[in-house]
Amino acid sequence: MRHLEREELVKLLNKPVFHHISEVADELDMEAYVVGGYVRDLFLERPSKDIDVVVVGSGITVAEALCKRLGRGAHLSVFRNFGTAQVHWHGEEVEFVGARRESYSHDSRKPIVEDGTLEDDQRRRDFTINALAICLNKARFGELLDPFEGVWDMEDRLIATPLDPDITFSDDPLRMMRCIRFATQLNFEIEAETFEALSRNRERIKIISQERIIDELQKIMASDSPSRGWELLFQCGLLEIIFPELQAMQGVETRNGRAHKDNFWHTLEVLSNVVRTQREQRNDNYLWLRWAALLHDIGKPRSKRWDPQLGWTFHNHNFVGEKMVPQIFRRMKLPMDERMKYVQKLVGLHMRPIVIADEEVTDSAVRRLLFEAGDDIDDLMQLCEADITSRNEQRKQRFLDNFRLVREKLVDLEERDRIRNFQPPVSGEEIMERFNLPPCKEVGTLKTAVKDAILDGIIPNEHDAALQFVIEKAKRMGLSAE
Ligand code: CTP
């Protein structure tokens, strides 16, 4: 963070749009301030987004006058119900609102709003770092108003509320999610009393819509340290309410002196490992690979068993997890499209490379893996490598070496056999035509036999060899060619 004196703020606000607002506000004899995230991000040297302006008086009146002054190229939208207006001009988006005082009822996020002073307006905001205002009127242009010492909190890297945190969170419980999101995005600590209020008010999150909650969770997931966000959610007790399946992964059970690992903390470690590997390269699926990391073991609590010989087992947890993915996506209001399918596929397949690496790395096993993972094979391998969190260095090295072998074989087989986007070299139509068959079970049997023969390396992935194989197989099945 940087310390900014008034002259520096004047320079940073030296944009035509601010000068126009300044002159319009002076003409109307109203005070205008740039507030909120825009001011915070000036101090934190983050890229600025939309501009929020608070007017002591009517925000709509200033927006209308500004639009008139800017003339063609400016576009005004007025939301009378909310007392706000937006001006779009040359790629800038400025939102105007009158300074207000708000009071809330217990069962709703909708406040009763009255006109107020600038300080009333700052007081009703969520965090001290979001409650800064800079005056735009000419005589005081660049003057900072920071009654809740947000600058100090930025200096100390703290998230704190301007009012008693119980009031701030109870007024608008979405702020509890925002609190953890900002702490995660900015790598700030949450001030102790504010943190305690998160725990005390956590039940209030239930009045917030899932769409808003998932918005914040996606921002946490896209940040540089999403695991820290999940850890904070766990520590304050919000996780239990918003994501019980993840909460259920926490804990260690011991029987006859045998304990299993804590799957919650393991998961966060895997998520962090994935994020680390994405520093070098990231594809379009990067956010969904993070979700796959978060959910890869989600089936474990439901598949946990005690076996007197084997100890704790989690048989088929990948398949149980695969089934849970669509249910979780639907409830969480995550997209139910190919992104969900991608996460589901990775969760379902995440044990395969480990099983292969644990035994002998055969061509046939690698070909089958490639066939099932298709274009997502590299992401799957990335997830599986991130999944190795063993503290036993020797064991860890053995897995990593075997994974390298799997990767080498993948490249080699892909070049030879083009399995990744496998299309059977003999189609169902060709089989039906050659043996004069209607669509029937035998056609399916022959197709599967060809696929298996190719994946097992019995025949190459080529039309003529495949056709010859089909003819011989058909003969054995008692079918004759035309
Ligand atoms: N605000 C608030 N309570 C909320 C949402 C917003 O007090 N639940 C206030 C904060 O002062 C915030 C401002 O409204 O700075 C603008 O909100 P928004 O645009 O949602 O967030 P930003 O702080 O700009 O940050 P980001 O864009 O990262 O969400």
Coordinates of C-alpha atoms in Angstrom, one line a residue, residues 184-456:
T184 CA -8.4 -13.7 1.0
Q185 CA -8.0 -11.5 -2.1
L186 CA -5.9 -8.9 -0.3
N187 CA -4.1 -11.3 2.0
F188 CA -5.3 -9.2 5.0
E189 CA -6.0 -10.4 8.6
I190 CA -9.5 -10.1 10.0
E191 CA -9.5 -7.9 13.1
A192 CA -10.3 -10.0 16.2
E193 CA -13.6 -8.5 17.2
T194 CA -14.8 -8.6 13.6
F195 CA -13.8 -12.3 13.4
E196 CA -15.7 -13.1 16.5
A197 CA -18.8 -11.4 15.1
L198 CA -18.6 -13.6 12.1
S199 CA -19.0 -16.6 14.3
R200 CA -21.8 -15.0 16.4
N201 CA -23.8 -13.9 13.3
R202 CA -23.1 -16.9 11.1
E203 CA -26.7 -18.2 11.1
R204 CA -27.8 -14.9 9.5
I205 CA -26.2 -16.0 6.3
K206 CA -29.3 -18.0 5.7
I207 CA -31.2 -14.9 4.5
I208 CA -28.7 -14.4 1.7
S209 CA -29.5 -15.8 -1.7
Q210 CA -27.3 -18.6 -3.0
E211 CA -26.4 -16.5 -6.1
R212 CA -24.7 -13.9 -4.0
I213 CA -22.9 -16.4 -1.9
I214 CA -21.5 -18.2 -4.9
D215 CA -20.4 -14.9 -6.4
E216 CA -18.2 -14.4 -3.3
L217 CA -17.0 -18.0 -3.3
Q218 CA -16.0 -17.7 -7.0
K219 CA -13.9 -14.6 -6.1
I220 CA -12.3 -16.6 -3.3
M221 CA -11.6 -19.5 -5.7
A222 CA -10.1 -17.2 -8.3
S223 CA -7.8 -15.5 -5.8
D224 CA -4.1 -16.4 -5.2
S225 CA -4.8 -18.3 -2.0
P226 CA -8.3 -19.8 -2.1
S227 CA -7.4 -22.4 0.6
R228 CA -7.0 -19.5 3.0
G229 CA -10.6 -18.4 2.3
W230 CA -12.0 -21.9 2.9
E231 CA -9.9 -22.1 6.1
L232 CA -11.4 -18.8 7.4
L233 CA -14.9 -20.0 6.4
F234 CA -14.3 -23.2 8.4
Q235 CA -12.9 -21.4 11.4
C236 CA -15.8 -19.0 11.8
G237 CA -18.4 -21.6 11.4
L238 CA -19.9 -20.4 8.1
L239 CA -18.6 -23.4 6.2
E240 CA -20.9 -25.8 8.1
I241 CA -23.9 -23.7 6.9
I242 CA -22.9 -23.0 3.3
F243 CA -21.1 -26.2 2.4
P244 CA -21.8 -29.0 4.8
E245 CA -20.2 -31.7 2.5
L246 CA -16.9 -30.0 2.8
Q247 CA -17.2 -29.5 6.5
A248 CA -17.9 -33.2 6.8
M249 CA -14.4 -33.9 5.5
Q250 CA -12.8 -32.4 8.6
G251 CA -11.8 -34.6 11.5
V252 CA -9.7 -37.7 12.3
E253 CA -11.1 -40.9 13.7
T254 CA -8.9 -43.4 15.4
R255 CA -9.6 -47.1 16.0
N256 CA -7.3 -49.6 17.5
G257 CA -4.6 -47.0 17.3
R258 CA -5.1 -46.4 13.6
A259 CA -6.1 -43.0 12.4
H260 CA -7.0 -41.8 8.9
K261 CA -5.8 -38.5 7.6
D262 CA -7.9 -35.3 7.9
N263 CA -9.4 -35.0 4.5
F264 CA -10.4 -31.4 4.8
W265 CA -6.9 -30.2 5.5
H266 CA -5.5 -32.6 2.8
T267 CA -8.0 -31.1 0.3
L268 CA -6.9 -27.5 1.1
E269 CA -3.3 -28.6 0.5
V270 CA -4.2 -30.2 -2.8
L271 CA -6.0 -27.0 -3.8
S272 CA -2.9 -24.9 -2.9
N273 CA -0.7 -27.3 -4.9
V274 CA -2.9 -26.8 -7.9
V275 CA -2.9 -23.0 -7.6
R276 CA 0.9 -23.2 -7.4
T277 CA 1.3 -25.1 -10.6
Q278 CA -1.0 -22.6 -12.3
R279 CA 1.4 -19.8 -11.7
E280 CA 3.4 -21.1 -14.6
Q281 CA 0.6 -21.8 -17.0
R282 CA -3.2 -21.6 -16.8
N283 CA -5.8 -22.6 -19.3
D284 CA -9.4 -21.6 -19.7
N285 CA -10.4 -24.3 -17.2
Y286 CA -8.2 -23.0 -14.4
L287 CA -11.0 -22.1 -12.1
W288 CA -12.7 -25.5 -12.6
L289 CA -9.6 -27.4 -12.0
R290 CA -9.5 -25.6 -8.6
W291 CA -13.1 -26.8 -8.0
A292 CA -12.1 -30.3 -9.0
A293 CA -9.3 -30.1 -6.5
L294 CA -11.7 -29.0 -3.8
L295 CA -14.1 -31.8 -4.6
H296 CA -11.8 -34.6 -5.5
D297 CA -12.3 -36.4 -2.2
I298 CA -15.8 -35.1 -1.4
G299 CA -17.1 -38.7 -1.5
K300 CA -14.8 -39.8 1.3
P301 CA -17.0 -39.2 4.4
R302 CA -19.8 -41.2 2.7
S303 CA -17.6 -44.1 1.7
K304 CA -15.5 -44.4 4.9
R305 CA -15.5 -47.9 6.4
W306 CA -13.5 -49.7 9.1
D307 CA -12.0 -53.0 8.1
P308 CA -10.4 -55.0 10.9
Q309 CA -7.7 -56.2 8.4
L310 CA -7.1 -53.1 6.3
G311 CA -8.0 -50.3 8.8
W312 CA -9.8 -47.3 7.4
T313 CA -10.9 -47.6 3.7
F314 CA -12.6 -45.2 1.3
H315 CA -13.5 -47.6 -1.5
N316 CA -15.1 -46.1 -4.5
H317 CA -15.0 -42.6 -3.0
N318 CA -14.2 -41.2 -6.5
F319 CA -17.4 -42.7 -7.9
V320 CA -19.4 -41.5 -4.8
G321 CA -17.9 -38.1 -5.3
E322 CA -18.6 -38.1 -9.0
K323 CA -22.3 -38.6 -8.2
M324 CA -22.3 -35.8 -5.6
V325 CA -20.8 -33.2 -8.0
P326 CA -24.0 -32.4 -10.0
Q327 CA -26.0 -32.3 -6.7
I328 CA -23.5 -29.8 -5.2
F329 CA -23.3 -27.7 -8.4
R330 CA -27.1 -27.5 -8.5
R331 CA -27.5 -26.4 -4.9
M332 CA -24.6 -24.0 -5.0
K333 CA -25.9 -22.4 -8.2
L334 CA -22.8 -23.3 -10.1
P335 CA -23.2 -23.8 -13.9
M336 CA -24.8 -27.2 -14.8
D337 CA -23.1 -27.4 -18.2
E338 CA -19.8 -28.7 -19.6
R339 CA -17.9 -27.0 -16.7
M340 CA -19.8 -29.3 -14.2
K341 CA -19.1 -32.3 -16.5
Y342 CA -15.4 -31.5 -16.5
V343 CA -15.3 -31.3 -12.7
Q344 CA -17.3 -34.5 -12.5
K345 CA -15.0 -36.3 -14.9
L346 CA -11.8 -35.3 -13.0
V347 CA -13.3 -36.3 -9.6
G348 CA -14.4 -39.7 -11.1
L349 CA -11.0 -40.3 -12.7
H350 CA -8.7 -38.9 -10.1
M351 CA -7.6 -42.3 -8.6
R352 CA -6.7 -43.8 -12.0
P353 CA -3.2 -42.4 -12.5
I354 CA -2.4 -43.2 -8.9
V355 CA -3.5 -46.9 -9.4
I356 CA -1.5 -47.1 -12.6
A357 CA 1.6 -45.5 -11.0
D358 CA 1.3 -47.8 -8.0
E359 CA 1.4 -50.9 -10.1
E360 CA 3.1 -51.5 -13.4
V361 CA 2.7 -48.8 -15.9
T362 CA 1.4 -50.8 -18.9
D363 CA 0.5 -49.4 -22.3
S364 CA -3.0 -50.8 -22.1
A365 CA -3.8 -49.0 -18.8
V366 CA -2.4 -45.7 -20.1
R367 CA -4.3 -46.0 -23.4
R368 CA -7.6 -46.6 -21.5
L369 CA -6.9 -43.6 -19.3
L370 CA -6.2 -41.5 -22.3
F371 CA -9.4 -42.7 -23.9
E372 CA -11.5 -41.8 -20.9
A373 CA -9.9 -38.5 -20.1
G374 CA -9.6 -37.2 -23.7
D375 CA -8.5 -33.6 -23.9
D376 CA -8.6 -33.2 -20.1
I377 CA -5.8 -35.7 -19.6
D378 CA -3.2 -33.0 -18.8
D379 CA -5.5 -31.3 -16.2
L380 CA -6.1 -34.7 -14.7
M381 CA -2.4 -35.4 -14.4
Q382 CA -1.9 -32.0 -12.8
L383 CA -4.6 -32.7 -10.2
C384 CA -3.1 -36.1 -9.4
E385 CA 0.4 -34.7 -8.9
A386 CA -1.1 -32.1 -6.6
D387 CA -2.8 -34.9 -4.7
I388 CA 0.5 -36.3 -3.5
T389 CA 0.8 -34.7 -0.1
S390 CA 2.6 -37.5 1.7
R391 CA 5.2 -36.5 4.2
N392 CA 7.2 -39.6 3.4
E393 CA 9.7 -38.2 1.0
Q394 CA 10.6 -41.6 -0.4
R395 CA 7.0 -42.5 -1.1
K396 CA 6.3 -39.1 -2.6
Q397 CA 9.3 -39.5 -4.9
R398 CA 8.2 -42.9 -6.1
F399 CA 4.8 -41.6 -7.1
L400 CA 6.3 -38.6 -8.8
D401 CA 8.7 -40.8 -10.8
N402 CA 5.9 -43.2 -11.8
F403 CA 3.7 -40.2 -12.8
R404 CA 6.6 -39.1 -15.0
L405 CA 6.6 -42.5 -16.6
V406 CA 2.8 -42.3 -17.1
R407 CA 3.2 -38.9 -18.7
E408 CA 6.0 -40.1 -21.0
K409 CA 3.9 -43.1 -22.1
L410 CA 0.9 -40.8 -22.7
V411 CA 3.0 -38.7 -25.1
D412 CA 4.4 -41.8 -26.8
L413 CA 1.0 -43.5 -27.2
E414 CA -0.7 -40.4 -28.3
E415 CA 1.7 -40.0 -31.1
R416 CA 1.3 -43.6 -32.2
D417 CA -2.3 -44.3 -31.6
R418 CA -4.2 -40.9 -31.5
I419 CA -6.4 -42.2 -28.7
R420 CA -7.2 -38.8 -27.1
N421 CA -10.1 -38.1 -29.4
F422 CA -10.8 -41.7 -30.2
Q423 CA -13.2 -42.3 -33.1
P424 CA -13.8 -46.0 -33.9
P425 CA -12.1 -46.7 -37.2
V426 CA -15.0 -49.0 -38.2
S427 CA -18.4 -47.4 -37.7
G428 CA -21.6 -49.1 -36.7
E429 CA -23.0 -48.3 -40.1
E430 CA -20.2 -50.1 -41.9
I431 CA -20.7 -53.2 -39.6
M432 CA -24.5 -53.2 -40.3
E433 CA -23.9 -52.9 -44.0
R434 CA -21.2 -55.6 -44.3
F435 CA -23.1 -58.2 -42.2
N436 CA -26.6 -57.1 -43.3
L437 CA -27.7 -56.4 -39.8
P438 CA -30.4 -54.1 -38.4
P439 CA -29.4 -52.0 -35.3
C440 CA -29.0 -54.8 -32.7
K441 CA -26.9 -56.1 -29.8
E442 CA -24.3 -57.8 -32.0
V443 CA -23.3 -54.5 -33.6
G444 CA -22.6 -53.1 -30.1
T445 CA -20.6 -56.2 -29.2
L446 CA -18.5 -55.9 -32.3
K447 CA -17.9 -52.2 -31.8
T448 CA -16.8 -52.7 -28.1
A449 CA -14.5 -55.6 -29.2
V450 CA -12.7 -53.3 -31.7
K451 CA -12.4 -50.5 -29.1
D452 CA -11.0 -52.9 -26.5
A453 CA -8.6 -54.5 -29.1
I454 CA -7.2 -51.1 -29.9
L455 CA -6.9 -49.9 -26.3
D456 CA -5.2 -53.2 -25.4

